[in-house]
Coordinates of C-alpha atoms in Angstrom, one line a residue:
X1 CA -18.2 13.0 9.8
X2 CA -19.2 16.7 8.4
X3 CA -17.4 18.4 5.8
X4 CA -16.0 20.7 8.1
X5 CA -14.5 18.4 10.9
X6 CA -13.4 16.2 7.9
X7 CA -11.3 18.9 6.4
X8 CA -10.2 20.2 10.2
X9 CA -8.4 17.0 10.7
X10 CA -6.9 16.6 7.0
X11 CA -5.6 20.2 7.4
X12 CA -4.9 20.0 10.9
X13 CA -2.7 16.8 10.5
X14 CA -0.8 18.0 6.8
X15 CA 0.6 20.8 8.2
X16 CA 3.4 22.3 6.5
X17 CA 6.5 21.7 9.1
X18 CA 7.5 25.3 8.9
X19 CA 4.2 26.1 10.9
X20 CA 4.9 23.9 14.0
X21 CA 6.4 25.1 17.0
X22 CA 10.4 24.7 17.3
X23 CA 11.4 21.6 18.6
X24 CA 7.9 20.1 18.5
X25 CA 8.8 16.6 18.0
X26 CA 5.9 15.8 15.9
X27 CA 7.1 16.5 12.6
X28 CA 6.7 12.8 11.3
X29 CA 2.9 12.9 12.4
X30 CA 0.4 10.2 13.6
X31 CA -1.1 6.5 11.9
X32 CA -2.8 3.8 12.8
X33 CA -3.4 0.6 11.4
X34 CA -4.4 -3.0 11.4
X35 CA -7.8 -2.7 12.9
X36 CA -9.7 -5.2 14.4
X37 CA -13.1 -5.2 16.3
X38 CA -11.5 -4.3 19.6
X39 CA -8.5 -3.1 18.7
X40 CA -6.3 -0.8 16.7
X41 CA -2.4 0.4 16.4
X42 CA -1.2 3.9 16.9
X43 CA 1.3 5.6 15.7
X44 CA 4.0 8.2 16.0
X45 CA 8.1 9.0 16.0
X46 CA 9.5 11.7 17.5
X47 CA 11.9 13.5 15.8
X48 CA 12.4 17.6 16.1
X49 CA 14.8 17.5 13.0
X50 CA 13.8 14.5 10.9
X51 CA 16.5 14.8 8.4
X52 CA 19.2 15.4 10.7
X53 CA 22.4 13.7 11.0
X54 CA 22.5 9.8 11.7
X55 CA 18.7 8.9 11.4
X56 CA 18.1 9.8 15.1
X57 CA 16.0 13.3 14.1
X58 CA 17.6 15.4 16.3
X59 CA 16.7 13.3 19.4
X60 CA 18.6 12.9 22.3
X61 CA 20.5 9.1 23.1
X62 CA 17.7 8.3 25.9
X63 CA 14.7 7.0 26.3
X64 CA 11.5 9.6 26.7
X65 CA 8.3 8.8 27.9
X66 CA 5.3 9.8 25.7
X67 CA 1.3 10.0 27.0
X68 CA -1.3 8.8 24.6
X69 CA -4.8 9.6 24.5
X70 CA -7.9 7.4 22.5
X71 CA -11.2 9.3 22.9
X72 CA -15.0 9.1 21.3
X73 CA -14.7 12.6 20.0
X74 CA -11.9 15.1 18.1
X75 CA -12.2 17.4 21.7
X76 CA -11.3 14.6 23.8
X77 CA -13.6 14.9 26.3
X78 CA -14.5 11.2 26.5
X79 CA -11.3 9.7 26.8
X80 CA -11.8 6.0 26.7
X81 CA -8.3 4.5 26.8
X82 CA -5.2 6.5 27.8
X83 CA -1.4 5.7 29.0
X84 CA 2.8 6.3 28.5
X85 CA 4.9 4.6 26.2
X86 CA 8.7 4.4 26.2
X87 CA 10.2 5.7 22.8
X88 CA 13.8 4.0 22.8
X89 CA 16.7 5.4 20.3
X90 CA 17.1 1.9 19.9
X91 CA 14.0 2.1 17.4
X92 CA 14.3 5.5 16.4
X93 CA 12.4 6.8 19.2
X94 CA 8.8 5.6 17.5
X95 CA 6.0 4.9 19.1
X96 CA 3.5 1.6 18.9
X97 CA 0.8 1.5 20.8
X98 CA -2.2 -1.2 20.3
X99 CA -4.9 -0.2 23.0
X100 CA -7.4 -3.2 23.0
X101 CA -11.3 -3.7 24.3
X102 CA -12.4 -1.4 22.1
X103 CA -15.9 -1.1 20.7
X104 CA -16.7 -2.7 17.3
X105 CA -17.3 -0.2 14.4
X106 CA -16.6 2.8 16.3
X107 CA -14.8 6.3 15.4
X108 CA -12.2 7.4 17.1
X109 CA -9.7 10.2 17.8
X110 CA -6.3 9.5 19.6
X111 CA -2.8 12.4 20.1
X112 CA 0.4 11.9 21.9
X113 CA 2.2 14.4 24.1
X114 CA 5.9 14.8 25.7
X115 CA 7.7 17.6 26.5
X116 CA 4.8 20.3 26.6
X117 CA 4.4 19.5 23.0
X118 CA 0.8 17.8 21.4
X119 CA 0.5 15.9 17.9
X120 CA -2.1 16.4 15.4
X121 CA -5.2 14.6 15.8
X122 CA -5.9 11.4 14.3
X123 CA -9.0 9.8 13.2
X124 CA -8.9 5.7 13.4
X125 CA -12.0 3.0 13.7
X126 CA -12.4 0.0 14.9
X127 CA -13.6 -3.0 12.6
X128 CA -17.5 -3.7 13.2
X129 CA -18.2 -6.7 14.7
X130 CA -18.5 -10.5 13.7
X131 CA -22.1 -11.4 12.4
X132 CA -22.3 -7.9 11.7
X133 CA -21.8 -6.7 7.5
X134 CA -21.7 -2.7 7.2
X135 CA -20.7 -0.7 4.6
X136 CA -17.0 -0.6 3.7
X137 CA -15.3 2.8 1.9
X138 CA -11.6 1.6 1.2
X139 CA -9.0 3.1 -0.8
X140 CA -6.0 1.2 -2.4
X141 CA -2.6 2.9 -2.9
X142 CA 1.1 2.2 -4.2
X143 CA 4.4 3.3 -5.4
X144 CA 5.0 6.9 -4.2
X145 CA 8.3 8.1 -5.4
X146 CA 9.5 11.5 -3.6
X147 CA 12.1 12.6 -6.4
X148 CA 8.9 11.9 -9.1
X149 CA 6.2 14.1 -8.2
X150 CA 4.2 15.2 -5.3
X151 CA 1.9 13.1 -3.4
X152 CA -1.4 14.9 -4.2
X153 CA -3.3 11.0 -4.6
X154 CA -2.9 10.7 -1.3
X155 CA -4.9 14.2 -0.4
X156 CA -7.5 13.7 -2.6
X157 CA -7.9 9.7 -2.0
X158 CA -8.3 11.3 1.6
X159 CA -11.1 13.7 0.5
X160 CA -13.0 10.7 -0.2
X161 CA -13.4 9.8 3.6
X162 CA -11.9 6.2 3.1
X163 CA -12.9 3.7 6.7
X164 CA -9.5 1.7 5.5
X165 CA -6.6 2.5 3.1
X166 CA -4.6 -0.5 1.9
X167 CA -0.8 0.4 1.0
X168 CA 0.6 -2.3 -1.0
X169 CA 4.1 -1.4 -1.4
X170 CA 7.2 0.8 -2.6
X171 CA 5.9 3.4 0.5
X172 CA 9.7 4.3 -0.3
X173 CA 12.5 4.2 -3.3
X174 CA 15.7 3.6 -2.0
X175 CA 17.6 5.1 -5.0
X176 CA 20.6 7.7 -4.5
X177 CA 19.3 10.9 -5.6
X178 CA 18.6 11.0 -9.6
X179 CA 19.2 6.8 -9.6
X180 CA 15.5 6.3 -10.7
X181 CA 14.8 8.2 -14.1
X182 CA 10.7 8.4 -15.5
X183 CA 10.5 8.1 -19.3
X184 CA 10.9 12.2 -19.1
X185 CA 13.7 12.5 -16.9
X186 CA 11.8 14.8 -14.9
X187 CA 13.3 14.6 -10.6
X188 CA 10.4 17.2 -8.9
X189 CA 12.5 16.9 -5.6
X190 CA 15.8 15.2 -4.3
X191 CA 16.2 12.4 -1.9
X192 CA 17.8 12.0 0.8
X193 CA 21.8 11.5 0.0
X194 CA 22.9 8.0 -0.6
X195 CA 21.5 5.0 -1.9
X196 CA 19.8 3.5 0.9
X197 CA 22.1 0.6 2.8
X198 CA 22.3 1.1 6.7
X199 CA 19.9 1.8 8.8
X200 CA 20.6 5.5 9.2
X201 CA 19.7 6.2 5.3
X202 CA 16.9 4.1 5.5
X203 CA 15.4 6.1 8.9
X204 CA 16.9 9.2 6.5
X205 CA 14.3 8.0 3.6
X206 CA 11.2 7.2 5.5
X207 CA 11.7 11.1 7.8
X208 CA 12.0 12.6 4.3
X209 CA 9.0 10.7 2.8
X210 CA 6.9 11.7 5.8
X211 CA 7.7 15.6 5.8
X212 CA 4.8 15.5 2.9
X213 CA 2.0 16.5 4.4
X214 CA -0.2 15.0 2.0
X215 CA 1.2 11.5 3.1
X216 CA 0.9 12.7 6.6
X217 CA -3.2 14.0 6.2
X218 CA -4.3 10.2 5.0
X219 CA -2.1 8.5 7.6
X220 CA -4.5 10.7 10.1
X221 CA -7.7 10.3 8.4
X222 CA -8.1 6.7 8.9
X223 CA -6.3 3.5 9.6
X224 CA -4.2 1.8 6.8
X225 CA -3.5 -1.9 5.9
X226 CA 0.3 -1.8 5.0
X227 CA 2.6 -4.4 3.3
X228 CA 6.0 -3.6 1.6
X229 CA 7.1 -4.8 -2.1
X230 CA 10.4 -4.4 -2.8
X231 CA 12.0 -0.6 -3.4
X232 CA 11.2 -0.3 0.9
X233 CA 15.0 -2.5 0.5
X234 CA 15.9 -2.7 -3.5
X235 CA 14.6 -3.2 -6.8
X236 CA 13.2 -6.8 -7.3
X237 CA 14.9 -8.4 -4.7
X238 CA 13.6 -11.7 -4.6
X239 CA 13.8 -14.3 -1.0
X240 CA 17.3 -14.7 -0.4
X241 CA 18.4 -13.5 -3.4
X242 CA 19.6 -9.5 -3.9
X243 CA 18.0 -7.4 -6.6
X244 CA 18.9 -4.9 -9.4
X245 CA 22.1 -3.2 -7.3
X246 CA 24.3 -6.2 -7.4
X247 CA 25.8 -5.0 -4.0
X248 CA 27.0 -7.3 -1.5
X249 CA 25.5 -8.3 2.1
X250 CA 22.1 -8.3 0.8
X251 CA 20.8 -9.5 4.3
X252 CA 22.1 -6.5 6.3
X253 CA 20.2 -4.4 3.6
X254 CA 17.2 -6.5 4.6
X255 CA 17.6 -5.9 8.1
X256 CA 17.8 -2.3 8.0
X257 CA 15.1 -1.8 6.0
X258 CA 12.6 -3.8 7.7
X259 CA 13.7 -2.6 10.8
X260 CA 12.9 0.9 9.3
X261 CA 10.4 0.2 7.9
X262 CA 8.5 -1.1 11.3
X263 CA 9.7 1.9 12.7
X264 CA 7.7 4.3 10.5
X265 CA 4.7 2.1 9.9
X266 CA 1.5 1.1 12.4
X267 CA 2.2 -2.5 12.5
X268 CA 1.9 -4.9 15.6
X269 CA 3.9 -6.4 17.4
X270 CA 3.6 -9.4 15.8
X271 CA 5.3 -7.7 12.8
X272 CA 8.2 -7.3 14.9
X273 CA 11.6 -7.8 12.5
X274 CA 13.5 -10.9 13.5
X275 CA 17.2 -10.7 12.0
X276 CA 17.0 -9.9 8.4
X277 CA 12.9 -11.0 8.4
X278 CA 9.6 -9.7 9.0
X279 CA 6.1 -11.5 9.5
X280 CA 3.8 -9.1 6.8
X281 CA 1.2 -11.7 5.9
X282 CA -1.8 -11.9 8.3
X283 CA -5.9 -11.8 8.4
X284 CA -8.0 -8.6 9.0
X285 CA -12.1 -8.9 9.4
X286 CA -14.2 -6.3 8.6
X287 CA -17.0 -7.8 10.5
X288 CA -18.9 -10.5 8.1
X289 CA -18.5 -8.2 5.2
X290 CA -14.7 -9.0 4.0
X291 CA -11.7 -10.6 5.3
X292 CA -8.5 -9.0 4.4
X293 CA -5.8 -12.0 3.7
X294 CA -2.6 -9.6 3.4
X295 CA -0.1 -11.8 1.3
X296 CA 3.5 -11.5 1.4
X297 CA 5.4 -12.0 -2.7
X298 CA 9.2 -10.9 -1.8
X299 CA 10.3 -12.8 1.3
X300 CA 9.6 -16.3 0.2
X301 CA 10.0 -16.6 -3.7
X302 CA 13.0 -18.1 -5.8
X303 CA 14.7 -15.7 -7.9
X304 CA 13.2 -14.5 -11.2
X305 CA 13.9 -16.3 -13.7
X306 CA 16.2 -15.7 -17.4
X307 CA 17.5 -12.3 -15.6
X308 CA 14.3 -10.7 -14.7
X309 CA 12.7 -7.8 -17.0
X310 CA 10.4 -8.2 -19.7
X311 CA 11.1 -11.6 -21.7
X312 CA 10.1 -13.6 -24.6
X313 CA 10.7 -16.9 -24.3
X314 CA 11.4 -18.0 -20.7
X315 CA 10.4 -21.3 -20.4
X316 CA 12.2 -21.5 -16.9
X317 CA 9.0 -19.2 -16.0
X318 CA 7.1 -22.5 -16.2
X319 CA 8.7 -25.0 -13.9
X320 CA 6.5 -26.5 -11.4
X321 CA 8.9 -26.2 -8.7
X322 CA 9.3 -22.6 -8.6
X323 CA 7.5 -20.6 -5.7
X324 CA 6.1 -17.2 -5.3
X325 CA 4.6 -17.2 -1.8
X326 CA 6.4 -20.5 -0.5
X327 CA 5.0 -23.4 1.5
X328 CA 4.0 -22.3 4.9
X329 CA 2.0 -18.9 3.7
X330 CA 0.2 -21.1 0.6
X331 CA -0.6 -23.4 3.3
X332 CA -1.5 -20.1 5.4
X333 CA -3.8 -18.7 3.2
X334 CA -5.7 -22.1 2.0
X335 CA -6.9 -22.8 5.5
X336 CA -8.0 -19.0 6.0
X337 CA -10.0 -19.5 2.8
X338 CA -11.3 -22.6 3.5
X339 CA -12.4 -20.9 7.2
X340 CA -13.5 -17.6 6.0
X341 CA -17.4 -16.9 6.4
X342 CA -16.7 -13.2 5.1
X343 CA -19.1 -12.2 2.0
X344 CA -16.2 -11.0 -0.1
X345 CA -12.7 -12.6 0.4
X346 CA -9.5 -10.3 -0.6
X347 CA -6.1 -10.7 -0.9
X348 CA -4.0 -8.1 -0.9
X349 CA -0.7 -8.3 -2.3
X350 CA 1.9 -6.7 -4.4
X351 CA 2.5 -7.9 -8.0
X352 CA 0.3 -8.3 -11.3
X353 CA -1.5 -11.6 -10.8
X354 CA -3.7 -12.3 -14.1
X355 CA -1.6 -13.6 -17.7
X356 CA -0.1 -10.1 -18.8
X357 CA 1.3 -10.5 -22.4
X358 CA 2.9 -7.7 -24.0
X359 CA 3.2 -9.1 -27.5
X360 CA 1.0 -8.5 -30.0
X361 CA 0.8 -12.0 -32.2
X362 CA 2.0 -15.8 -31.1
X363 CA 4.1 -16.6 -28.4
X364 CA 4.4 -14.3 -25.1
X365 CA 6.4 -11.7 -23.7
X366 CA 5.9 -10.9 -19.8
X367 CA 7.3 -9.4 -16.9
X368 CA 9.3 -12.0 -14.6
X369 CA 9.1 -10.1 -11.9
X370 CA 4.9 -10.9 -11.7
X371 CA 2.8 -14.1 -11.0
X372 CA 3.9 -14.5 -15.1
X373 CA 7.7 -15.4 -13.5
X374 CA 5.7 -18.0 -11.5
X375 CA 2.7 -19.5 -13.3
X376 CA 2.9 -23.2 -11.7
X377 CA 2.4 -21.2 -8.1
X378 CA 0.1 -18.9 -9.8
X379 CA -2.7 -21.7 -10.6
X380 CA -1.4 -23.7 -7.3
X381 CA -3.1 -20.5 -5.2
X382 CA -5.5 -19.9 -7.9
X383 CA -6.9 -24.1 -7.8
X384 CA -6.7 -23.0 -3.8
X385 CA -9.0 -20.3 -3.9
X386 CA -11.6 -22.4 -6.0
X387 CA -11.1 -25.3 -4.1
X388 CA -11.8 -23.2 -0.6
X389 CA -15.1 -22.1 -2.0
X390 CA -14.4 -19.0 -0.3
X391 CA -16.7 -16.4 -1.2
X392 CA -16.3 -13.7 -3.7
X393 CA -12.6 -13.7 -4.3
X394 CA -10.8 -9.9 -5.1
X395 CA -6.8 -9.6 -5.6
X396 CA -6.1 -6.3 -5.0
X397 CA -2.5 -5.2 -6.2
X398 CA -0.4 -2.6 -6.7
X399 CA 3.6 -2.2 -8.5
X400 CA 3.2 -1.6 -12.4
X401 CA 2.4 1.9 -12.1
X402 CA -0.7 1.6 -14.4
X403 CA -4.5 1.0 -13.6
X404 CA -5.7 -2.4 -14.5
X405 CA -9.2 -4.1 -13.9
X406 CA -9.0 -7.8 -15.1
X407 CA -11.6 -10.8 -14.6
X408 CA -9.2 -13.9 -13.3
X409 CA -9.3 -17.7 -15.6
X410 CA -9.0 -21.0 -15.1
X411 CA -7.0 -21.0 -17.9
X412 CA -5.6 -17.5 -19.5
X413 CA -4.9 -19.0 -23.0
X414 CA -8.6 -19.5 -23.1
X415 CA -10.8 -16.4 -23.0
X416 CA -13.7 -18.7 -22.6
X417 CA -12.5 -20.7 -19.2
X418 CA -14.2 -20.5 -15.8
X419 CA -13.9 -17.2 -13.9
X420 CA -12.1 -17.5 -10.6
X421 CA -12.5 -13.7 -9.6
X422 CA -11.3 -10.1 -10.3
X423 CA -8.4 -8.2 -10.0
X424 CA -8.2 -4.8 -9.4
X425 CA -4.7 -3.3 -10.2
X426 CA -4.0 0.3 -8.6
X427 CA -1.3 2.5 -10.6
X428 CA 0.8 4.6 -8.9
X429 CA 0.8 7.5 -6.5
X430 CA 3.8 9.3 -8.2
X431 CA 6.4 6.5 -9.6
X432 CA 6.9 7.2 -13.8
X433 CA 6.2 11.2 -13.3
X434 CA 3.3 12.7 -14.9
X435 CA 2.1 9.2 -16.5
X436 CA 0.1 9.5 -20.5
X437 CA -2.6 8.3 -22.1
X438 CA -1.9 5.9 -24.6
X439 CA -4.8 5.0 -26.8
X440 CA -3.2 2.6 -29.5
X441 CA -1.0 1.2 -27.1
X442 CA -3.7 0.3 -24.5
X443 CA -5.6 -1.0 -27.4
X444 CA -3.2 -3.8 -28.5
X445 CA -2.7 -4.9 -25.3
X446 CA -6.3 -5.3 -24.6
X447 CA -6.8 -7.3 -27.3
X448 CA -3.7 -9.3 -26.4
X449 CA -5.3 -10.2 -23.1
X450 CA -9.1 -10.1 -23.2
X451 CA -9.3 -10.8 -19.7
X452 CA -7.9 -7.6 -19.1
X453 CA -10.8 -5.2 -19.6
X454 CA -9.4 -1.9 -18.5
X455 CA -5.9 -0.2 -18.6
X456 CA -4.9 3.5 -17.6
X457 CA -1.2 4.7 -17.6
X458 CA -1.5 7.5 -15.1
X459 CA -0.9 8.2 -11.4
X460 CA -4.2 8.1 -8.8
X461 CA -5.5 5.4 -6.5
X462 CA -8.5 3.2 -6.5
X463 CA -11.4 4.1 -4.2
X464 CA -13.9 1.4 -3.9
X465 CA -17.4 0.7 -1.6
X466 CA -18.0 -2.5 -0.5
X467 CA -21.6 -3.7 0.3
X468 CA -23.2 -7.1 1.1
X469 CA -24.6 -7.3 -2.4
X470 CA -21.6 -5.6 -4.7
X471 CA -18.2 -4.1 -4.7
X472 CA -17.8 -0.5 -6.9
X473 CA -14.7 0.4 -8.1
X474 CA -13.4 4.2 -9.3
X475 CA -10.5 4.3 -10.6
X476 CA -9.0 7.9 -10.0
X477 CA -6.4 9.7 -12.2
X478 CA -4.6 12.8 -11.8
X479 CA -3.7 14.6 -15.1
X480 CA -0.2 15.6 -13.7
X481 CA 2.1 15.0 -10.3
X482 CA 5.1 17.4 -11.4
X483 CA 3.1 19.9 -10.1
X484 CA 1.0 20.4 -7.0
X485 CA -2.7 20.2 -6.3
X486 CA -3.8 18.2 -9.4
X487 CA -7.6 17.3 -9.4
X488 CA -8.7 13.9 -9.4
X489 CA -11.1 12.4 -11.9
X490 CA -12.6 9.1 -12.0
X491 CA -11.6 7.4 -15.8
X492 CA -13.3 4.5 -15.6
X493 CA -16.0 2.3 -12.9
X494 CA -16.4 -1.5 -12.0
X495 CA -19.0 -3.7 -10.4
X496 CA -18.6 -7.0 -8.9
X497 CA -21.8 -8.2 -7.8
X498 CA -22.4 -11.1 -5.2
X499 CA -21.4 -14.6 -6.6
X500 CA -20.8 -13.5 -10.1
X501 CA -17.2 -13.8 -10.0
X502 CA -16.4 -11.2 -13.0
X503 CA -16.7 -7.6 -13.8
X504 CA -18.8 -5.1 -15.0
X505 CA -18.6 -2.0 -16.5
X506 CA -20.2 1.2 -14.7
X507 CA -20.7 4.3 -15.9
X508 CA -18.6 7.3 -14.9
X509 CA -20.9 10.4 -14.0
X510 CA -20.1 13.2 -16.1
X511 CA -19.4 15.2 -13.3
X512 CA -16.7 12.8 -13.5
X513 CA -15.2 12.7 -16.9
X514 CA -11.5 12.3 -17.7
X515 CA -9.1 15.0 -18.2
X516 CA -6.0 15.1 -20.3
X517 CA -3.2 13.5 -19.4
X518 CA 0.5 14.6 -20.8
X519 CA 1.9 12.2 -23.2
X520 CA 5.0 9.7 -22.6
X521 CA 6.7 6.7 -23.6
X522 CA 5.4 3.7 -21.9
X523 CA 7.7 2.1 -19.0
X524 CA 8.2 -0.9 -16.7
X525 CA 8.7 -0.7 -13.3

């Protein structure tokens, strides 16, 4: 795709709300997602007033038929696939449409219409085909607080022409307004009233995240690869087992958000919530080139142990009963290692997998709320993904708000033992404000953990390429997200190549050099 049509369609679809007609019930926009080689999902909600009243967006208590249109080209004069779906108030009038027979590795352009009113345009693709291994340009993206900044990360990672975005979680906060303070106290924007509970102030939350029409541009540039953490219901809620707010009936929490957060999201059918639960992990192919195995870290794990946080001294951490991904998905994912014939293998999930030790000196201090909280699970999947022989294993994760690029051990107390893979942590897209650059800091901790061989305190996304032969990583920063239309900057490059299991350093074009960054204390999530 040219320049121009490129930045048609990330205009086109970020449109301020103010310019759309009145009544146009395209304010949420359009997504797709999931992608396979003969198939996609589309997406839209209608809702005239998204922040209305009740969660309905100004919609009327009935059902309304919506036309849908999939076409080779952004004029729609080759229409391929086309039809009417029902959007029930039931499901806050969205839309979920998976049009199927589709042809491998191939562009396309799809729009909805009802009422004499058209949506934007969206660009999606199908996956290329088995025994076939092109190219892959992927972006990986997390944490996007409203109140915290503005979601410029997700403009410019859109610049970059991603085929695929991965969001792996915290697409929402849930806090009342001002309930989640950075390290400068700084609130850019106000949420939605209430602390998000029912379903109406979770519908409320996900209409207000999706007024930004930077969020709204990458949804319509390409298809994204979704999975939730834990803020899309409440801080570190863990299985069963409520998190941080101490409220009661924790499972109609779950419900809601789930439900609302299917609602907002291009997920299939087979996503569908089921009382207060939601299958999230499954298997993408990219052709021969990569399988996708999305993993699932809040719905199955016991609670975090010696009260959650950062802890010295936890030796609960360590019990060899204590799950993170439970039985059935461990069991899930073994067998789709074991099976997969992609070149590169990743999982995607939410929370920091390698050893993370915040102390400088003997004995440890890590957050419970990672694979740390769970090590005997941690070297249960880990000894799976060896055992598999599985190709060229890559956890991609999101959650702690900083940029981390880590080579995965056999054993993490020695430096020395076998590599198993890489990590590739991406920070956040505005969570913690305007983020810092902390050189000491970063320093200590890198010595602490020389596995971990890069670490970056500010807001971006990662944009990677994926070939046959090597996987690149940039790791993009933004100097500030108080303020809109910060530049990007790549801070730091990695290569993976075929079979070597570890990273590399690359070096960063000068075109590309880092910018300042404003200072700050360092933070948690």
């Amino acid at each position: 795709m040219d320049l121009t049509r490129r930045s048609f369609l990330i205009g086109t679809a970020g449109l301020p709300l103010a310019s759309r007609r009145t009544g146009d019930p395209f304010t949420l926009g359009v997504a797709s997602g999931d992608p396979t080689a003969d198939g996609i999902v589309l997406w839209t909600r209608l809702a005239p007033r998204p922040l209305a009243d009740g969660g309905h967006g100004g919609m009327p208590d009935r059902d309304v038929g919506v036309e849908w249109q999939l076409a080779e080209d952004e004029r729609f004069t080759r229409v391929v696939r086309s039809g009417t779906a029902t959007a029930r108030p039931s499901w806050a009038h969205s839309v979920h449409v998976e049009p199927s027979g589709l042809r491998p590795g191939r562009e396309y352009f799809y729009r909805f219409r009802t009422g004499g009113h058209l949506s934007p345009t969206g660009r999606t693709r199908t996956a290329p085909a088995p025994g076939t291994a092109p190219d892959l340009a992927f972006g990986v993206v997390s944490c996007s607080n409203y109140e915290q900044g503005y979601f410029t990360a997700y403009r410019r990672l859109a610049e970059q022409q991603p085929d695929l975005v991965l969001h792996l979680g915290d697409y929402i906060y849930e806090y009342a307004p001002g309930g989640y303070k950075n390290s400068a106290g700084t609130i850019v924007r106000s949420h939605t009233e209430h602390r998000c509970q029912t379903l109406a102030e979770f519908r409320l939350r996900h209409a207000q995240y999706k007024t930004d029409p930077d969020l709204r541009a990458l949804h319509a540039l390409a298809p994204w690869i979704a999975v939730n953490d834990d803020h899309e219901i409440e801080n570190n809620w863990a299985g069963v087992h409520p998190g941080t707010s101490g409220r009661p009936d924790f499972a109609q929490r779950k419900r809601a958000g789930y439900r609302a957060y299917y609602e907002h999201l291009p997920l299939r059918r087979s996503a569908l919530p089921r009382g207060s639960g939601m299958r999230l992990y499954r298997r993408l192919a990219w052709g021969d080139l990569t399988t996708f195995h999305v993993l699932d870290t809040r719905q199955f794990r016991d609670d975090q142990p010696c009260d959650d946080g950062v802890r010295a001294d936890c030796a609960a951490r360590l019990a060899t009963g204590r799950v993170l991904v439970g039985a059935a998905q461990r069991a899930w994912l073994a067998a789709g290692l074991r099976a997969s014939r992609a070149r590169w293998n990743m999982l995607a999930q939410q929370i920091f997998m390698a050893q993370h030790d915040y102390h400088l000196g003997p004995g440890k201090e890590v957050l419970l709320d990672t694979w740390d909280g769970y090590t005997a699970e941690r070297d249960r999947v880990l000894g799976d993904v060896v055992a598999s022989g599985a190709r060229n294993p890559v956890v991609l994760t999101g959650d702690i708000h900083c940029h981390y690029a880590s080579d995965l051990l056999a054993d993490f107390d020695d430096p020395d033992s076998r590599r198993i893979g890489v990590e590739l942590v991406t920070t956040s897209v505005t969570s913690d404000g305007d983020g810092y650059d902390a050189p000491a800091a970063r320093a200590v901790e890198l010595a602490e953990n020389p596995h971990i061989a890069y670490a970056d305190q500010r807001r971006g996304f990662i944009a990677a390429r994926l070939t046959p032969t090597e996987l690149r990583a940039d790791f993009h920063t933004l100097p500030y997200v108080t303020k809109r239309n910060a530049p990007s900057t790549v801070t730091a490059s990695f290569t993976v190549t075929d079979g070597a299991h570890h990273l590399s350093r690359s070096a960063v074009p000068a075109s590309r050099a880092p910018q300042a960054a404003a200072a700050g204390a360092p933070r948690h999530p």
